[in-house]
Tab-separated table of C-alpha atoms in Angstrom:
chain	number	residue	atom	x	y	z
A	1	UNK	CA	-0.003	0.170	0.017
A	2	UNK	CA	2.815	2.447	0.934
A	3	UNK	CA	4.604	1.434	-2.583
A	4	UNK	CA	1.148	2.715	-4.474
A	5	UNK	CA	1.048	5.692	-2.343
A	6	UNK	CA	4.760	6.919	-3.042
A	7	UNK	CA	4.173	5.636	-6.852
A	8	UNK	CA	0.833	7.886	-6.928
A	9	UNK	CA	2.927	10.731	-5.319
A	10	UNK	CA	5.741	10.592	-8.028
A	11	UNK	CA	3.243	10.538	-10.835
A	12	UNK	CA	1.347	13.448	-9.095
A	13	UNK	CA	4.995	15.325	-9.083
A	14	UNK	CA	5.366	14.818	-12.511
A	15	UNK	CA	2.597	15.507	-14.129
A	16	UNK	CA	2.532	18.940	-12.152
A	17	UNK	CA	6.028	19.682	-13.407
A	18	UNK	CA	5.336	19.012	-16.681
A	19	UNK	CA	1.839	21.239	-16.675
A	20	UNK	CA	4.294	23.800	-15.215
A	21	UNK	CA	6.474	23.787	-18.002
A	22	UNK	CA	4.041	23.709	-21.094
A	23	UNK	CA	0.781	25.401	-21.430
A	24	UNK	CA	-0.737	25.490	-25.082
A	25	UNK	CA	2.252	23.822	-26.539
A	26	UNK	CA	4.789	26.336	-25.610
A	27	UNK	CA	7.265	26.022	-22.869
A	28	UNK	CA	6.347	29.062	-20.904
A	29	UNK	CA	9.245	28.062	-18.129
A	30	UNK	CA	11.449	27.754	-21.062
A	31	UNK	CA	11.007	31.373	-22.865
A	32	UNK	CA	8.044	32.873	-21.107
A	33	UNK	CA	7.059	35.218	-24.152
A	34	UNK	CA	3.137	34.890	-23.214
A	35	UNK	CA	4.450	37.078	-20.373
A	36	UNK	CA	6.040	39.990	-22.056
A	37	UNK	CA	4.189	42.979	-21.695
A	38	UNK	CA	2.308	44.564	-24.829
A	39	UNK	CA	1.394	47.901	-25.383
A	40	UNK	CA	-2.484	49.402	-26.113
A	41	UNK	CA	-2.620	50.714	-29.193
A	42	UNK	CA	-5.236	51.450	-32.102
A	43	UNK	CA	-4.049	48.592	-34.229
A	44	UNK	CA	-3.872	45.955	-31.343
A	45	UNK	CA	-0.240	45.098	-31.792
A	46	UNK	CA	1.352	42.803	-29.559
A	47	UNK	CA	4.425	44.698	-29.670
A	48	UNK	CA	6.882	46.209	-27.328
A	49	UNK	CA	7.718	49.081	-29.814
A	50	UNK	CA	6.985	49.683	-33.179
A	51	UNK	CA	7.200	52.453	-35.846
A	52	UNK	CA	6.266	53.077	-39.528
A	53	UNK	CA	7.411	55.542	-41.765
A	54	UNK	CA	7.066	56.581	-45.453
A	55	UNK	CA	10.410	56.434	-47.157
A	56	UNK	CA	10.448	59.548	-49.266
A	57	UNK	CA	9.059	62.166	-46.817
A	58	UNK	CA	9.977	60.310	-43.857
A	59	UNK	CA	6.516	61.044	-42.593
A	60	UNK	CA	5.737	58.984	-39.122
A	61	UNK	CA	2.431	57.114	-40.028
A	62	UNK	CA	2.311	55.019	-36.869
A	63	UNK	CA	3.951	54.715	-33.871
A	64	UNK	CA	3.875	52.665	-30.695
A	65	UNK	CA	6.600	53.691	-27.844
A	66	UNK	CA	8.980	54.420	-30.519
A	67	UNK	CA	11.586	56.349	-28.331
A	68	UNK	CA	12.503	53.310	-25.703
A	69	UNK	CA	15.889	51.840	-26.373
A	70	UNK	CA	15.539	48.224	-26.470
A	71	UNK	CA	17.879	45.032	-27.302
A	72	UNK	CA	18.001	44.829	-30.980
A	73	UNK	CA	19.371	41.167	-31.510
A	74	UNK	CA	20.541	40.705	-35.165
A	75	UNK	CA	19.064	43.941	-36.543
A	76	UNK	CA	22.523	45.117	-35.529
A	77	UNK	CA	23.965	43.776	-38.720
A	78	UNK	CA	21.955	46.694	-40.366
A	79	UNK	CA	24.905	49.040	-39.289
A	80	UNK	CA	27.284	46.377	-39.922
A	81	UNK	CA	26.088	46.161	-43.568
A	82	UNK	CA	25.936	49.995	-43.943
A	83	UNK	CA	29.550	50.566	-42.815
A	84	UNK	CA	30.696	47.662	-45.115
A	85	UNK	CA	28.819	49.257	-48.314
A	86	UNK	CA	30.235	52.640	-47.677
A	87	UNK	CA	33.457	50.994	-47.382
A	88	UNK	CA	33.141	49.755	-51.030
A	89	UNK	CA	31.581	52.907	-52.126
A	90	UNK	CA	34.394	54.800	-50.721
A	91	UNK	CA	36.988	52.378	-52.655
A	92	UNK	CA	38.567	50.999	-49.406
A	93	UNK	CA	36.980	47.582	-50.039
A	94	UNK	CA	35.775	45.716	-52.943
A	95	UNK	CA	33.218	43.101	-53.764
A	96	UNK	CA	35.340	40.992	-55.044
A	97	UNK	CA	38.217	41.090	-52.707
A	98	UNK	CA	39.168	37.785	-50.802
A	99	UNK	CA	39.173	37.719	-47.133
A	100	UNK	CA	40.637	34.910	-44.987
A	101	UNK	CA	38.738	34.057	-42.217
A	102	UNK	CA	40.711	34.482	-38.887
A	103	UNK	CA	40.044	32.755	-35.247
A	104	UNK	CA	38.462	35.459	-33.766
A	105	UNK	CA	36.112	35.359	-36.871
A	106	UNK	CA	35.650	31.599	-36.853
A	107	UNK	CA	34.895	31.345	-33.233
A	108	UNK	CA	31.285	30.830	-32.972
A	109	UNK	CA	29.113	29.136	-30.513
A	110	UNK	CA	27.038	25.754	-32.085
A	111	UNK	CA	23.829	27.593	-31.164
A	112	UNK	CA	24.593	30.919	-33.286
A	113	UNK	CA	23.585	31.361	-36.922
A	114	UNK	CA	26.276	31.219	-39.056
A	115	UNK	CA	28.008	29.608	-42.537
A	116	UNK	CA	30.040	27.653	-40.625
A	117	UNK	CA	33.794	29.030	-41.703
A	118	UNK	CA	36.948	27.368	-40.637
A	119	UNK	CA	40.235	29.712	-39.889
A	120	UNK	CA	41.934	29.996	-43.258
A	121	UNK	CA	38.597	29.808	-45.288
A	122	UNK	CA	38.807	32.327	-48.050
A	123	UNK	CA	35.990	33.904	-49.453
A	124	UNK	CA	35.056	37.469	-51.503
A	125	UNK	CA	33.370	40.093	-49.581
A	126	UNK	CA	30.086	39.901	-51.370
A	127	UNK	CA	30.056	36.130	-50.662
A	128	UNK	CA	30.374	37.039	-46.815
A	129	UNK	CA	28.154	40.060	-47.152
A	130	UNK	CA	25.145	37.918	-48.712
A	131	UNK	CA	25.258	35.331	-46.055
A	132	UNK	CA	25.168	38.282	-43.086
A	133	UNK	CA	22.407	40.029	-45.002
A	134	UNK	CA	20.399	36.686	-46.234
A	135	UNK	CA	21.435	34.071	-43.417
A	136	UNK	CA	22.516	36.475	-40.562
A	137	UNK	CA	25.691	34.473	-40.268
A	138	UNK	CA	27.534	35.815	-37.344
A	139	UNK	CA	30.781	34.306	-38.403
A	140	UNK	CA	30.624	36.093	-41.711
A	141	UNK	CA	29.802	39.138	-39.999
A	142	UNK	CA	32.813	39.253	-37.589
A	143	UNK	CA	35.084	38.502	-41.028
A	144	UNK	CA	33.884	41.387	-42.960
A	145	UNK	CA	34.327	43.558	-39.545
A	146	UNK	CA	37.731	42.429	-39.167
A	147	UNK	CA	38.449	42.969	-42.542
A	148	UNK	CA	37.526	46.714	-42.113
A	149	UNK	CA	38.479	47.649	-39.129
A	150	UNK	CA	41.263	44.781	-38.155
A	151	UNK	CA	39.599	43.691	-35.077
A	152	UNK	CA	36.132	43.361	-33.875
A	153	UNK	CA	36.548	45.778	-30.914
A	154	UNK	CA	37.676	48.359	-33.470
A	155	UNK	CA	34.552	48.088	-35.714
A	156	UNK	CA	32.383	48.257	-32.791
A	157	UNK	CA	33.861	51.608	-31.993
A	158	UNK	CA	33.518	52.463	-35.778
A	159	UNK	CA	29.551	51.359	-35.234
A	160	UNK	CA	29.149	53.945	-32.059
A	161	UNK	CA	31.017	56.384	-34.115
A	162	UNK	CA	28.980	56.355	-37.346
A	163	UNK	CA	25.548	55.934	-35.113
A	164	UNK	CA	26.663	59.558	-33.123
A	165	UNK	CA	27.508	60.962	-36.788
A	166	UNK	CA	23.788	59.863	-37.927
A	167	UNK	CA	22.054	61.293	-34.753
A	168	UNK	CA	20.928	57.943	-33.850
A	169	UNK	CA	20.717	59.120	-30.024
A	170	UNK	CA	19.736	55.937	-28.170
A	171	UNK	CA	22.348	53.574	-30.143
A	172	UNK	CA	24.756	51.634	-27.892
A	173	UNK	CA	26.741	48.821	-29.963
A	174	UNK	CA	28.662	46.483	-27.596
A	175	UNK	CA	28.862	43.477	-30.505
A	176	UNK	CA	28.962	43.575	-34.477
A	177	UNK	CA	26.174	40.816	-34.449
A	178	UNK	CA	23.386	41.701	-31.555
A	179	UNK	CA	24.003	38.645	-29.474
A	180	UNK	CA	24.824	40.761	-26.259
A	181	UNK	CA	21.175	42.048	-24.795
A	182	UNK	CA	23.575	45.693	-24.219
A	183	UNK	CA	23.641	46.353	-27.992
A	184	UNK	CA	20.298	48.490	-27.740
A	185	UNK	CA	18.492	51.023	-30.040
A	186	UNK	CA	15.049	52.469	-30.100
A	187	UNK	CA	12.421	51.864	-33.169
A	188	UNK	CA	12.871	55.398	-34.302
A	189	UNK	CA	16.601	55.138	-34.421
A	190	UNK	CA	16.557	52.167	-36.174
A	191	UNK	CA	14.161	53.134	-38.588
A	192	UNK	CA	16.297	56.230	-39.252
A	193	UNK	CA	19.144	54.023	-39.725
A	194	UNK	CA	17.461	51.935	-42.163
A	195	UNK	CA	16.130	54.865	-44.384
A	196	UNK	CA	19.826	55.951	-44.361
A	197	UNK	CA	20.942	52.675	-45.845
A	198	UNK	CA	18.084	52.652	-48.672
A	199	UNK	CA	18.996	56.335	-49.322
A	200	UNK	CA	22.486	56.189	-49.635
A	201	UNK	CA	23.153	52.489	-50.563
A	202	UNK	CA	21.030	51.446	-53.430
A	203	UNK	CA	22.458	47.931	-53.893
A	204	UNK	CA	21.376	47.186	-50.499
A	205	UNK	CA	17.789	45.894	-51.582
A	206	UNK	CA	19.610	43.471	-53.954
A	207	UNK	CA	20.905	41.730	-51.249
A	208	UNK	CA	18.140	41.907	-48.561
A	209	UNK	CA	15.637	40.683	-51.023
A	210	UNK	CA	17.362	37.537	-51.857
A	211	UNK	CA	15.124	34.544	-51.477
A	212	UNK	CA	18.189	31.913	-50.739
A	213	UNK	CA	21.572	31.981	-51.618
A	214	UNK	CA	24.100	28.547	-52.095
A	215	UNK	CA	27.165	29.886	-50.654
A	216	UNK	CA	29.091	26.726	-51.345
A	217	UNK	CA	28.931	24.262	-54.154
A	218	UNK	CA	29.363	21.513	-51.607
A	219	UNK	CA	26.306	22.849	-49.290
A	220	UNK	CA	23.515	20.311	-48.915
A	221	UNK	CA	21.074	23.123	-48.895
A	222	UNK	CA	20.801	27.016	-49.914
A	223	UNK	CA	21.061	29.717	-47.089
A	224	UNK	CA	17.308	30.774	-46.709
A	225	UNK	CA	16.324	34.106	-46.081
A	226	UNK	CA	15.064	34.479	-42.449
A	227	UNK	CA	13.107	37.456	-43.951
A	228	UNK	CA	9.865	35.308	-44.819
A	229	UNK	CA	7.649	38.003	-45.564
A	230	UNK	CA	9.635	38.479	-48.718
A	231	UNK	CA	6.834	38.784	-51.540
A	232	UNK	CA	8.967	36.346	-53.371
A	233	UNK	CA	8.326	33.919	-51.065
A	234	UNK	CA	4.541	33.604	-52.763
A	235	UNK	CA	6.092	30.525	-54.719
A	236	UNK	CA	7.183	28.637	-51.684
A	237	UNK	CA	4.653	26.354	-50.184
A	238	UNK	CA	5.995	26.549	-46.373
A	239	UNK	CA	6.126	30.532	-46.306
A	240	UNK	CA	3.657	31.654	-48.482
A	241	UNK	CA	0.979	32.178	-45.481
A	242	UNK	CA	3.653	35.026	-44.298
A	243	UNK	CA	4.742	36.690	-47.611
A	244	UNK	CA	3.374	40.328	-48.495
A	245	UNK	CA	3.555	41.906	-52.012
A	246	UNK	CA	6.259	44.450	-52.383
A	247	UNK	CA	8.645	43.368	-49.430
A	248	UNK	CA	12.006	43.204	-50.191
A	249	UNK	CA	13.790	43.894	-46.832
A	250	UNK	CA	15.404	44.500	-44.436
A	251	UNK	CA	16.330	42.425	-41.296
A	252	UNK	CA	15.098	39.924	-38.674
A	253	UNK	CA	16.303	39.630	-35.081
A	254	UNK	CA	16.133	37.354	-32.000
A	255	UNK	CA	17.819	36.671	-28.573
A	256	UNK	CA	15.752	35.851	-25.510
A	257	UNK	CA	16.040	39.531	-24.196
A	258	UNK	CA	14.731	40.799	-27.267
A	259	UNK	CA	12.073	38.788	-28.650
A	260	UNK	CA	11.228	38.477	-32.128
A	261	UNK	CA	12.168	41.526	-33.987
A	262	UNK	CA	12.139	42.751	-37.409
A	263	UNK	CA	13.035	45.851	-39.551
A	264	UNK	CA	11.055	45.816	-42.598
A	265	UNK	CA	10.405	47.412	-46.172
A	266	UNK	CA	7.702	47.262	-48.898
A	267	UNK	CA	7.043	49.339	-52.100
A	268	UNK	CA	3.613	49.329	-54.094
A	269	UNK	CA	2.343	51.311	-56.386
A	270	UNK	CA	5.519	53.676	-55.989
A	271	UNK	CA	4.815	53.913	-52.155
A	272	UNK	CA	7.569	52.710	-50.267
A	273	UNK	CA	7.356	52.556	-46.074
A	274	UNK	CA	9.951	51.313	-43.577
A	275	UNK	CA	8.992	50.064	-40.634
A	276	UNK	CA	10.151	48.165	-37.177
A	277	UNK	CA	8.053	45.895	-34.633
A	278	UNK	CA	10.421	44.905	-31.637
A	279	UNK	CA	9.905	41.942	-28.737
A	280	UNK	CA	7.065	40.067	-30.726
A	281	UNK	CA	5.662	36.980	-29.004
A	282	UNK	CA	6.639	34.269	-31.971
A	283	UNK	CA	8.817	34.132	-35.300
A	284	UNK	CA	5.889	34.565	-37.103
A	285	UNK	CA	4.148	37.239	-35.251
A	286	UNK	CA	6.585	39.678	-36.021
A	287	UNK	CA	5.714	39.429	-39.700
A	288	UNK	CA	2.018	39.347	-38.833
A	289	UNK	CA	2.290	42.496	-36.855
A	290	UNK	CA	4.063	44.053	-39.737
A	291	UNK	CA	1.512	43.011	-42.397
A	292	UNK	CA	-1.055	44.648	-40.087
A	293	UNK	CA	1.066	47.686	-40.208
A	294	UNK	CA	1.342	47.956	-43.899
A	295	UNK	CA	-2.513	47.062	-44.495
A	296	UNK	CA	-3.029	49.951	-42.204
A	297	UNK	CA	-1.029	52.208	-44.443
A	298	UNK	CA	-2.174	51.151	-47.994
A	299	UNK	CA	-5.544	51.274	-47.120
A	300	UNK	CA	-5.532	54.787	-44.771
A	301	UNK	CA	-3.273	56.999	-46.665
A	302	UNK	CA	-2.334	57.673	-50.060
A	303	UNK	CA	0.128	60.306	-51.806
A	304	UNK	CA	-0.875	63.495	-52.954
A	305	UNK	CA	1.152	66.272	-54.969
A	306	UNK	CA	0.013	69.713	-53.507
A	307	UNK	CA	2.407	71.754	-55.631
A	308	UNK	CA	3.730	70.361	-58.903
A	309	UNK	CA	7.106	71.119	-60.565
A	310	UNK	CA	7.232	73.876	-63.076
A	311	UNK	CA	4.349	75.522	-61.539
A	312	UNK	CA	3.327	79.388	-61.141
A	313	UNK	CA	3.065	80.429	-57.696
A	314	UNK	CA	0.484	83.312	-56.974
A	315	UNK	CA	2.240	86.426	-56.116
A	316	UNK	CA	5.652	85.100	-57.117
A	317	UNK	CA	4.958	84.988	-61.007
A	318	UNK	CA	8.019	87.187	-61.771
A	319	UNK	CA	11.223	88.530	-60.110
A	320	UNK	CA	12.695	91.709	-60.865
A	321	UNK	CA	15.989	91.862	-62.568
A	322	UNK	CA	18.492	94.534	-63.448
A	323	UNK	CA	19.867	95.267	-66.638
A	324	UNK	CA	17.967	92.986	-68.402
A	325	UNK	CA	15.706	93.660	-71.862
A	326	UNK	CA	12.819	93.101	-69.529
A	327	UNK	CA	12.655	94.302	-66.098
A	328	UNK	CA	11.644	90.941	-64.777
A	329	UNK	CA	11.831	87.744	-65.399
A	330	UNK	CA	9.061	84.834	-65.131
A	331	UNK	CA	9.668	81.832	-62.499
A	332	UNK	CA	8.340	78.204	-61.770
A	333	UNK	CA	8.970	75.966	-59.055
A	334	UNK	CA	11.818	73.637	-59.296
A	335	UNK	CA	10.159	70.605	-57.892
A	336	UNK	CA	7.036	69.433	-56.541
A	337	UNK	CA	5.843	68.853	-52.790
A	338	UNK	CA	4.443	65.647	-52.599
A	339	UNK	CA	2.820	64.416	-49.076
A	340	UNK	CA	1.264	61.208	-47.921
A	341	UNK	CA	-2.259	61.951	-46.287
A	342	UNK	CA	-5.657	60.386	-45.063
A	343	UNK	CA	-7.647	58.987	-48.016
A	344	UNK	CA	-10.475	61.340	-49.046
A	345	UNK	CA	-9.163	64.173	-47.272
A	346	UNK	CA	-7.822	67.518	-49.084
A	347	UNK	CA	-4.499	67.962	-48.537
A	348	UNK	CA	-3.091	71.683	-48.067
A	349	UNK	CA	0.369	73.118	-47.666
A	350	UNK	CA	0.697	76.858	-46.107
A	351	UNK	CA	3.150	78.806	-47.354
A	352	UNK	CA	5.275	80.203	-44.544
A	353	UNK	CA	7.707	82.338	-46.754
A	354	UNK	CA	9.730	83.314	-49.316
A	355	UNK	CA	13.594	84.096	-49.720
A	356	UNK	CA	14.053	86.125	-52.953
A	357	UNK	CA	17.237	87.314	-54.194
A	358	UNK	CA	17.594	90.838	-53.943
A	359	UNK	CA	17.382	92.962	-57.617
A	360	UNK	CA	21.092	93.719	-57.170
A	361	UNK	CA	22.053	90.124	-57.224
A	362	UNK	CA	20.050	89.164	-60.412
A	363	UNK	CA	21.730	91.023	-63.116
A	364	UNK	CA	21.184	89.989	-66.764
A	365	UNK	CA	22.205	87.918	-68.649
A	366	UNK	CA	20.627	85.508	-66.840
A	367	UNK	CA	19.931	81.879	-68.034
A	368	UNK	CA	16.910	79.709	-67.929
A	369	UNK	CA	16.720	77.396	-65.066
A	370	UNK	CA	18.782	79.858	-62.547
A	371	UNK	CA	17.473	79.848	-58.936
A	372	UNK	CA	16.502	83.110	-57.709
A	373	UNK	CA	14.840	82.173	-54.379
A	374	UNK	CA	13.136	79.413	-52.250
A	375	UNK	CA	9.547	79.032	-50.897
A	376	UNK	CA	8.941	77.505	-47.384
A	377	UNK	CA	5.919	75.551	-46.803
A	378	UNK	CA	4.776	73.755	-43.961
A	379	UNK	CA	2.373	70.699	-44.004
A	380	UNK	CA	0.525	69.267	-40.955
A	381	UNK	CA	0.765	65.118	-41.174
A	382	UNK	CA	-1.910	62.578	-40.327
A	383	UNK	CA	-0.334	62.149	-36.801
A	384	UNK	CA	-0.158	65.895	-36.058
A	385	UNK	CA	3.240	66.498	-36.958
A	386	UNK	CA	4.401	69.829	-38.539
A	387	UNK	CA	6.626	69.006	-41.665
A	388	UNK	CA	8.689	71.916	-43.372
A	389	UNK	CA	9.308	71.599	-46.977
A	390	UNK	CA	11.669	73.989	-49.265
A	391	UNK	CA	10.779	74.695	-52.849
A	392	UNK	CA	13.025	76.383	-55.128
A	393	UNK	CA	11.906	78.912	-57.725
A	394	UNK	CA	13.664	78.900	-60.996
A	395	UNK	CA	14.070	81.248	-64.178
A	396	UNK	CA	11.998	80.037	-67.246
A	397	UNK	CA	13.786	81.522	-69.725
A	398	UNK	CA	17.125	83.539	-70.456
A	399	UNK	CA	17.259	87.051	-69.405
A	400	UNK	CA	19.202	88.949	-72.063
A	401	UNK	CA	21.544	91.825	-71.175
A	402	UNK	CA	19.993	95.168	-72.594
A	403	UNK	CA	22.064	97.598	-74.750
A	404	UNK	CA	23.624	100.201	-73.428
A	405	UNK	CA	21.273	102.625	-75.390
A	406	UNK	CA	18.090	100.898	-73.499
A	407	UNK	CA	19.581	100.807	-70.589
A	408	UNK	CA	21.015	104.911	-71.303
A	409	UNK	CA	17.330	105.695	-71.429
A	410	UNK	CA	15.578	103.259	-68.886
A	411	UNK	CA	18.452	104.676	-66.434
A	412	UNK	CA	16.975	108.649	-68.024
A	413	UNK	CA	13.518	107.495	-67.586
A	414	UNK	CA	13.898	106.470	-63.828
A	415	UNK	CA	15.583	109.613	-63.047
A	416	UNK	CA	12.920	111.628	-63.834
A	417	UNK	CA	10.377	109.612	-62.395
A	418	UNK	CA	12.354	109.750	-59.066
A	419	UNK	CA	12.624	113.417	-59.248
A	420	UNK	CA	9.080	114.099	-60.148
A	421	UNK	CA	8.312	112.077	-57.175
A	422	UNK	CA	10.485	113.785	-55.027
A	423	UNK	CA	8.943	117.078	-55.862
A	424	UNK	CA	5.248	115.894	-55.346
A	425	UNK	CA	6.311	114.577	-52.078
A	426	UNK	CA	7.455	118.210	-51.238
A	427	UNK	CA	4.040	119.000	-51.535
């Protein structure tokens, strides 16, 4: 009887242990993502932080706690990728340059994302870059960092210096891979870095949008892009439920302290958005939350051109010049002002000020297309933020210099006109 009771107690304890570890198929004791705090927000996103902006204007379209610095995990590699691309742009590195893997680069824990580089292996910069961008390979990332700065620590210093130069005030880099939870950024700074990359590095999306990559001929399978949201994944049976038309970047990230992060970008019908979600509840959730952001953006907002290029602005149709055949020359706007606004609403910009060159500075001859001033506008975006826009005023035609004969009689006429006005003012 005693043995039966003891056996019953053992079975009961075992069942209690199992139930404490597993709830709904998720190992809460091991990970605990269901316990992560979520932020109340209009879209119901289960995130700690999120931000969505329009690429061209930088307009903020949606935000959740965007300024809190959080661990960014492998989104750290966005900075590594940016620096490598700038090195290539400046001629200090080349895509076809051979890099020999050092012991520091090949020293990776088996649990890390990696391409299994060995000390002495040789690969091109481009091969290692793709392994980093597509497969988030930590060993490839370290190999590139060492190639650029000589050591990993020197490259980390470079990352922090670059962050300062870019005005990323929340950024703290303590690794090149993001494995340490002390590497942190806010959602606003992640999106700002991503926007800088897309502006300055036009080849970036060529790599971040790769569906897969065969790193070595002997590898039994290609590297699969961790960004399952890529639009090209509509042809992959296991990923098509996460694929989103127009997505072509950017970077995923995960460590226990950070949760599941994703910085993404999507383009449809000439409109590109950049987004980030931080500390989501699962690998798939980061893409589903991002899809909610994109669905909201495409359903809610539209681009409207409120000032067309080469348009005449009331009150600034002409500017006065000196010594020309004509006393004034017609001008038009040199560029457009296009804003993102809520669908079904009228977009209006307000002219705040005009900076027109003084007549004494505009002396004929003047060529068509010459900048003669700027108009300063402001626009209130859907989030209530005031945005500033500058539009150049350009001459529409050549202003030829008048002959000395014409200038003489014009001067004479001006003299008598001024004299008459002076006499009239006496009375």
